[in-house]
C-alpha cells in the first residue's frame, strides 16, 4: 500500500494535520479507511511503522528494541505465534515479574478514533492500566476497520464458539497536554504499531 509511504514520506502533510481542529472530523471522514486510521492513530500519539514483508517486521522490531534499550529485558506476551520473534532476540517472556513492554497482536485497528481493539486473546484478563506502559503491536492492513461496531461484528464472526472476553480498546498513546473530560480517567501507553501489508 504505497498510500502509507505517501503519508509518511512528506513533512508537509504534518502541518496540514496540525491546522485541522480536533473536532473537525468532516474532512477526515471522507478519507479512505486506512488513511483515516493513520491520521487518527498519529493524532493520538501512536508510533506507526509500515512494513511490506516479514523481514521488515523483524528489522523494525529490532530497531524498536535498540531505540529503547530493551534487549534482554522481560516482555509480557501471551501469544505463542509471537514467541519466535522474542526468542530470536533473546527476550524472556515466561514467568516475568517486571516486563518492560507488552508484545501482542490485536483484534482490529479502528479508523474513526485511531484506537487498537484487544481481547482476552492478546491481554488475557488484564485491564489496560495493569499492562506495561510500553506496548509493541504487530497487526496487518486487513485488520483496519472503520468503527468499533465493525470490530465487534468481526469478533463475533471470527469466534463462533470460543468467544473472547475482556474486549477493550486503547486510544491514548501519549499523556494529554491538557486533560479535559474526554481524557479524564483514561490511561495512556507508549505504543508502537508494526503494520504488515497483507492486502
PDB file of C-alpha atoms in Angstrom:
ATOM      1  CA  UNK A   1       0.000   0.000   0.000  1.00  0.00           C
ATOM      2  CA  UNK A   2       2.006   2.984  -1.204  1.00  0.00           C
ATOM      3  CA  UNK A   3      -0.506   5.321   0.444  1.00  0.00           C
ATOM      4  CA  UNK A   4       1.331   4.883   3.768  1.00  0.00           C
ATOM      5  CA  UNK A   5       4.639   5.835   2.199  1.00  0.00           C
ATOM      6  CA  UNK A   6       2.988   8.868   0.667  1.00  0.00           C
ATOM      7  CA  UNK A   7       1.583   9.925   4.025  1.00  0.00           C
ATOM      8  CA  UNK A   8       4.793   9.402   5.993  1.00  0.00           C
ATOM      9  CA  UNK A   9       7.248  10.412   3.301  1.00  0.00           C
ATOM     10  CA  UNK A  10       6.350  14.096   3.234  1.00  0.00           C
ATOM     11  CA  UNK A  11       6.823  16.528   6.105  1.00  0.00           C
ATOM     12  CA  UNK A  12       4.359  18.963   4.548  1.00  0.00           C
ATOM     13  CA  UNK A  13       1.323  16.854   5.443  1.00  0.00           C
ATOM     14  CA  UNK A  14       2.079  17.150   9.156  1.00  0.00           C
ATOM     15  CA  UNK A  15       1.390  20.883   9.035  1.00  0.00           C
ATOM     16  CA  UNK A  16      -1.979  20.234   7.365  1.00  0.00           C
ATOM     17  CA  UNK A  17      -2.886  17.855  10.174  1.00  0.00           C
ATOM     18  CA  UNK A  18      -1.971  20.375  12.860  1.00  0.00           C
ATOM     19  CA  UNK A  19      -4.135  23.052  11.270  1.00  0.00           C
ATOM     20  CA  UNK A  20      -7.234  20.853  11.495  1.00  0.00           C
ATOM     21  CA  UNK A  21      -9.343  21.136  14.613  1.00  0.00           C
ATOM     22  CA  UNK A  22      -9.570  18.008  16.737  1.00  0.00           C
ATOM     23  CA  UNK A  23     -13.351  18.197  16.486  1.00  0.00           C
ATOM     24  CA  UNK A  24     -13.443  18.824  12.748  1.00  0.00           C
ATOM     25  CA  UNK A  25     -13.816  15.262  11.548  1.00  0.00           C
ATOM     26  CA  UNK A  26     -15.911  16.068   8.484  1.00  0.00           C
ATOM     27  CA  UNK A  27     -12.878  16.287   6.192  1.00  0.00           C
ATOM     28  CA  UNK A  28     -11.285  13.285   7.928  1.00  0.00           C
ATOM     29  CA  UNK A  29     -14.374  11.073   7.459  1.00  0.00           C
ATOM     30  CA  UNK A  30     -14.086  11.393   3.667  1.00  0.00           C
ATOM     31  CA  UNK A  31     -10.668   9.715   3.719  1.00  0.00           C
ATOM     32  CA  UNK A  32     -10.259   6.027   2.842  1.00  0.00           C
ATOM     33  CA  UNK A  33     -10.376   3.884   5.990  1.00  0.00           C
ATOM     34  CA  UNK A  34      -6.606   3.204   6.021  1.00  0.00           C
ATOM     35  CA  UNK A  35      -5.727   6.893   5.752  1.00  0.00           C
ATOM     36  CA  UNK A  36      -8.325   7.766   8.378  1.00  0.00           C
ATOM     37  CA  UNK A  37      -6.818   5.248  10.807  1.00  0.00           C
ATOM     38  CA  UNK A  38      -3.298   6.530  10.136  1.00  0.00           C
ATOM     39  CA  UNK A  39      -4.338  10.145  10.699  1.00  0.00           C
ATOM     40  CA  UNK A  40      -6.216   9.436  13.955  1.00  0.00           C
ATOM     41  CA  UNK A  41      -3.617   6.997  15.301  1.00  0.00           C
ATOM     42  CA  UNK A  42      -0.828   9.550  14.833  1.00  0.00           C
ATOM     43  CA  UNK A  43      -3.029  12.300  16.304  1.00  0.00           C
ATOM     44  CA  UNK A  44      -3.431  10.113  19.424  1.00  0.00           C
ATOM     45  CA  UNK A  45       0.364   9.908  19.737  1.00  0.00           C
ATOM     46  CA  UNK A  46       0.935   6.413  18.343  1.00  0.00           C
ATOM     47  CA  UNK A  47       4.192   5.486  16.622  1.00  0.00           C
ATOM     48  CA  UNK A  48       3.462   3.917  13.268  1.00  0.00           C
ATOM     49  CA  UNK A  49       5.857   1.702  11.280  1.00  0.00           C
ATOM     50  CA  UNK A  50       4.707   0.351   7.928  1.00  0.00           C
ATOM     51  CA  UNK A  51       6.285  -2.967   6.834  1.00  0.00           C
ATOM     52  CA  UNK A  52       5.957  -4.561   3.401  1.00  0.00           C
ATOM     53  CA  UNK A  53       7.070  -8.052   4.497  1.00  0.00           C
ATOM     54  CA  UNK A  54       8.113 -10.146   7.498  1.00  0.00           C
ATOM     55  CA  UNK A  55      11.813  -9.311   7.059  1.00  0.00           C
ATOM     56  CA  UNK A  56      10.956  -5.635   7.516  1.00  0.00           C
ATOM     57  CA  UNK A  57       8.902  -6.531  10.610  1.00  0.00           C
ATOM     58  CA  UNK A  58      11.940  -8.267  12.143  1.00  0.00           C
ATOM     59  CA  UNK A  59      14.222  -5.371  11.249  1.00  0.00           C
ATOM     60  CA  UNK A  60      11.867  -2.714  12.615  1.00  0.00           C
ATOM     61  CA  UNK A  61      11.246  -4.730  15.790  1.00  0.00           C
ATOM     62  CA  UNK A  62      15.000  -4.806  16.402  1.00  0.00           C
ATOM     63  CA  UNK A  63      15.140  -1.047  15.762  1.00  0.00           C
ATOM     64  CA  UNK A  64      12.478  -0.512  18.459  1.00  0.00           C
ATOM     65  CA  UNK A  65      14.459  -2.667  20.892  1.00  0.00           C
ATOM     66  CA  UNK A  66      17.638  -0.724  20.144  1.00  0.00           C
ATOM     67  CA  UNK A  67      15.955   2.692  20.342  1.00  0.00           C
ATOM     68  CA  UNK A  68      14.588   1.921  23.816  1.00  0.00           C
ATOM     69  CA  UNK A  69      17.452  -0.279  25.091  1.00  0.00           C
ATOM     70  CA  UNK A  70      15.069  -3.212  25.607  1.00  0.00           C
ATOM     71  CA  UNK A  71      17.488  -6.009  24.679  1.00  0.00           C
ATOM     72  CA  UNK A  72      17.486  -8.835  27.246  1.00  0.00           C
ATOM     73  CA  UNK A  73      14.589  -7.208  29.133  1.00  0.00           C
ATOM     74  CA  UNK A  74      11.456  -9.070  30.219  1.00  0.00           C
ATOM     75  CA  UNK A  75       8.450  -8.985  27.886  1.00  0.00           C
ATOM     76  CA  UNK A  76       4.779  -9.706  28.536  1.00  0.00           C
ATOM     77  CA  UNK A  77       3.440 -11.867  25.690  1.00  0.00           C
ATOM     78  CA  UNK A  78       0.566 -14.376  25.695  1.00  0.00           C
ATOM     79  CA  UNK A  79       0.557 -15.411  22.016  1.00  0.00           C
ATOM     80  CA  UNK A  80       2.655 -18.461  21.019  1.00  0.00           C
ATOM     81  CA  UNK A  81       2.787 -17.348  17.365  1.00  0.00           C
ATOM     82  CA  UNK A  82       4.801 -14.280  18.503  1.00  0.00           C
ATOM     83  CA  UNK A  83       7.284 -16.204  20.661  1.00  0.00           C
ATOM     84  CA  UNK A  84       9.762 -16.930  17.790  1.00  0.00           C
ATOM     85  CA  UNK A  85      10.441 -13.199  17.305  1.00  0.00           C
ATOM     86  CA  UNK A  86      11.128 -12.869  21.034  1.00  0.00           C
ATOM     87  CA  UNK A  87      13.333 -15.988  21.012  1.00  0.00           C
ATOM     88  CA  UNK A  88      15.351 -14.601  18.074  1.00  0.00           C
ATOM     89  CA  UNK A  89      16.123 -11.507  20.138  1.00  0.00           C
ATOM     90  CA  UNK A  90      16.717 -13.408  23.410  1.00  0.00           C
ATOM     91  CA  UNK A  91      13.874 -11.686  25.211  1.00  0.00           C
ATOM     92  CA  UNK A  92      12.497 -13.594  28.224  1.00  0.00           C
ATOM     93  CA  UNK A  93       8.691 -13.812  28.243  1.00  0.00           C
ATOM     94  CA  UNK A  94       7.851 -16.629  30.684  1.00  0.00           C
ATOM     95  CA  UNK A  95       7.258 -16.049  34.405  1.00  0.00           C
ATOM     96  CA  UNK A  96       8.181 -12.378  34.094  1.00  0.00           C
ATOM     97  CA  UNK A  97       7.930 -10.265  37.213  1.00  0.00           C
ATOM     98  CA  UNK A  98       8.730  -6.858  35.698  1.00  0.00           C
ATOM     99  CA  UNK A  99       8.056  -6.821  31.941  1.00  0.00           C
ATOM    100  CA  UNK A 100       9.231  -3.637  30.255  1.00  0.00           C
ATOM    101  CA  UNK A 101       6.731  -3.918  27.368  1.00  0.00           C
ATOM    102  CA  UNK A 102       3.777  -5.902  26.057  1.00  0.00           C
ATOM    103  CA  UNK A 103       4.261  -7.593  22.693  1.00  0.00           C
ATOM    104  CA  UNK A 104       0.928  -8.552  21.135  1.00  0.00           C
ATOM    105  CA  UNK A 105      -1.259  -8.690  18.085  1.00  0.00           C
ATOM    106  CA  UNK A 106      -4.746  -7.167  18.248  1.00  0.00           C
ATOM    107  CA  UNK A 107      -8.256  -7.930  17.113  1.00  0.00           C
ATOM    108  CA  UNK A 108      -8.598  -4.840  14.926  1.00  0.00           C
ATOM    109  CA  UNK A 109      -7.430  -1.291  14.289  1.00  0.00           C
ATOM    110  CA  UNK A 110     -10.283   1.237  14.496  1.00  0.00           C
ATOM    111  CA  UNK A 111     -10.109   4.046  11.947  1.00  0.00           C
ATOM    112  CA  UNK A 112     -12.689   6.531  13.231  1.00  0.00           C
ATOM    113  CA  UNK A 113     -10.830   7.148  16.508  1.00  0.00           C
ATOM    114  CA  UNK A 114      -7.354   5.689  15.832  1.00  0.00           C
ATOM    115  CA  UNK A 115      -7.645   3.089  18.598  1.00  0.00           C
ATOM    116  CA  UNK A 116      -6.486  -0.526  18.929  1.00  0.00           C
ATOM    117  CA  UNK A 117      -9.068  -3.202  19.801  1.00  0.00           C
ATOM    118  CA  UNK A 118      -7.891  -6.036  22.080  1.00  0.00           C
ATOM    119  CA  UNK A 119      -9.493  -9.081  23.649  1.00  0.00           C
ATOM    120  CA  UNK A 120      -8.511 -11.752  26.152  1.00  0.00           C
ATOM    121  CA  UNK A 121      -6.663 -13.491  23.292  1.00  0.00           C
ATOM    122  CA  UNK A 122      -3.980 -10.789  23.439  1.00  0.00           C
ATOM    123  CA  UNK A 123      -4.110  -9.421  27.001  1.00  0.00           C
ATOM    124  CA  UNK A 124      -5.854 -12.194  28.995  1.00  0.00           C
ATOM    125  CA  UNK A 125      -7.891 -10.624  31.819  1.00  0.00           C
ATOM    126  CA  UNK A 126      -5.522  -7.675  32.352  1.00  0.00           C
ATOM    127  CA  UNK A 127      -7.064  -4.227  32.444  1.00  0.00           C
ATOM    128  CA  UNK A 128      -5.338  -1.579  30.330  1.00  0.00           C
ATOM    129  CA  UNK A 129      -3.909   0.208  33.374  1.00  0.00           C
ATOM    130  CA  UNK A 130      -2.302  -3.050  34.571  1.00  0.00           C
ATOM    131  CA  UNK A 131      -0.403  -3.594  31.315  1.00  0.00           C
ATOM    132  CA  UNK A 132       3.171  -2.309  30.905  1.00  0.00           C
ATOM    133  CA  UNK A 133       3.464   1.367  29.932  1.00  0.00           C
ATOM    134  CA  UNK A 134       5.117   0.332  26.646  1.00  0.00           C
ATOM    135  CA  UNK A 135       3.334  -1.743  24.012  1.00  0.00           C
ATOM    136  CA  UNK A 136       4.505  -3.098  20.651  1.00  0.00           C
ATOM    137  CA  UNK A 137       1.682  -4.302  18.385  1.00  0.00           C
ATOM    138  CA  UNK A 138       2.013  -6.449  15.277  1.00  0.00           C
ATOM    139  CA  UNK A 139      -1.043  -6.014  13.032  1.00  0.00           C
ATOM    140  CA  UNK A 140      -1.922  -6.264   9.356  1.00  0.00           C
ATOM    141  CA  UNK A 141      -3.523  -3.796   6.973  1.00  0.00           C
ATOM    142  CA  UNK A 142      -6.572  -6.073   6.594  1.00  0.00           C
ATOM    143  CA  UNK A 143      -7.333  -5.540  10.306  1.00  0.00           C
ATOM    144  CA  UNK A 144      -8.174  -1.852   9.769  1.00  0.00           C
ATOM    145  CA  UNK A 145     -11.921  -1.313  10.179  1.00  0.00           C
ATOM    146  CA  UNK A 146     -13.998   1.846  10.216  1.00  0.00           C
ATOM    147  CA  UNK A 147     -15.633   1.674  13.658  1.00  0.00           C
ATOM    148  CA  UNK A 148     -15.738  -0.220  16.952  1.00  0.00           C
ATOM    149  CA  UNK A 149     -19.075  -1.745  15.974  1.00  0.00           C
ATOM    150  CA  UNK A 150     -17.388  -3.184  12.841  1.00  0.00           C
ATOM    151  CA  UNK A 151     -14.680  -4.594  15.105  1.00  0.00           C
ATOM    152  CA  UNK A 152     -17.227  -6.213  17.425  1.00  0.00           C
ATOM    153  CA  UNK A 153     -19.068  -7.730  14.434  1.00  0.00           C
ATOM    154  CA  UNK A 154     -15.783  -9.151  13.143  1.00  0.00           C
ATOM    155  CA  UNK A 155     -15.004 -10.694  16.542  1.00  0.00           C
ATOM    156  CA  UNK A 156     -18.484 -12.232  16.654  1.00  0.00           C
ATOM    157  CA  UNK A 157     -17.988 -13.837  13.211  1.00  0.00           C
ATOM    158  CA  UNK A 158     -14.414 -14.946  13.900  1.00  0.00           C
ATOM    159  CA  UNK A 159     -15.050 -16.644  17.245  1.00  0.00           C
ATOM    160  CA  UNK A 160     -18.247 -18.645  16.873  1.00  0.00           C
ATOM    161  CA  UNK A 161     -17.600 -20.987  19.833  1.00  0.00           C
ATOM    162  CA  UNK A 162     -14.774 -19.604  21.986  1.00  0.00           C
ATOM    163  CA  UNK A 163     -15.921 -16.006  22.198  1.00  0.00           C
ATOM    164  CA  UNK A 164     -13.179 -13.897  23.845  1.00  0.00           C
ATOM    165  CA  UNK A 165     -13.742 -11.810  26.952  1.00  0.00           C
ATOM    166  CA  UNK A 166     -12.137  -8.564  28.117  1.00  0.00           C
ATOM    167  CA  UNK A 167     -12.788  -6.763  24.818  1.00  0.00           C
ATOM    168  CA  UNK A 168     -11.323  -3.286  25.163  1.00  0.00           C
ATOM    169  CA  UNK A 169      -9.644  -0.506  23.198  1.00  0.00           C
ATOM    170  CA  UNK A 170      -6.598   1.592  23.908  1.00  0.00           C
ATOM    171  CA  UNK A 171      -6.733   5.013  22.323  1.00  0.00           C
ATOM    172  CA  UNK A 172      -4.278   7.358  24.056  1.00  0.00           C
ATOM    173  CA  UNK A 173      -0.610   6.832  23.259  1.00  0.00           C
ATOM    174  CA  UNK A 174       0.815   9.889  24.968  1.00  0.00           C
ATOM    175  CA  UNK A 175      -0.208  11.874  28.022  1.00  0.00           C
ATOM    176  CA  UNK A 176      -2.698  14.601  27.150  1.00  0.00           C
ATOM    177  CA  UNK A 177      -1.113  18.038  27.329  1.00  0.00           C
ATOM    178  CA  UNK A 178      -4.299  19.388  28.896  1.00  0.00           C
ATOM    179  CA  UNK A 179      -6.683  16.939  30.496  1.00  0.00           C
ATOM    180  CA  UNK A 180     -10.328  17.511  29.709  1.00  0.00           C
ATOM    181  CA  UNK A 181     -13.464  15.486  30.330  1.00  0.00           C
ATOM    182  CA  UNK A 182     -12.780  13.383  27.200  1.00  0.00           C
ATOM    183  CA  UNK A 183      -9.429  12.091  28.505  1.00  0.00           C
ATOM    184  CA  UNK A 184     -10.211  12.059  32.229  1.00  0.00           C
ATOM    185  CA  UNK A 185      -9.559   8.662  33.794  1.00  0.00           C
ATOM    186  CA  UNK A 186      -8.049   7.126  30.662  1.00  0.00           C
ATOM    187  CA  UNK A 187      -4.625   5.547  30.816  1.00  0.00           C
ATOM    188  CA  UNK A 188      -2.106   6.224  28.106  1.00  0.00           C
ATOM    189  CA  UNK A 189       0.502   3.850  26.676  1.00  0.00           C
ATOM    190  CA  UNK A 190       3.675   4.380  24.681  1.00  0.00           C
ATOM    191  CA  UNK A 191       2.585   2.331  21.681  1.00  0.00           C
ATOM    192  CA  UNK A 192       4.464   1.189  18.577  1.00  0.00           C
ATOM    193  CA  UNK A 193       2.464  -0.313  15.725  1.00  0.00           C
ATOM    194  CA  UNK A 194       4.236  -2.605  13.260  1.00  0.00           C
ATOM    195  CA  UNK A 195       1.727  -2.674  10.399  1.00  0.00           C
ATOM    196  CA  UNK A 196       2.337  -5.510   7.943  1.00  0.00           C
ATOM    197  CA  UNK A 197       0.960  -5.183   4.416  1.00  0.00           C
ATOM    198  CA  UNK A 198      -1.290  -8.151   3.611  1.00  0.00           C
ATOM    199  CA  UNK A 199      -3.720  -6.779   1.005  1.00  0.00           C
TER     200      UNK A 199
END
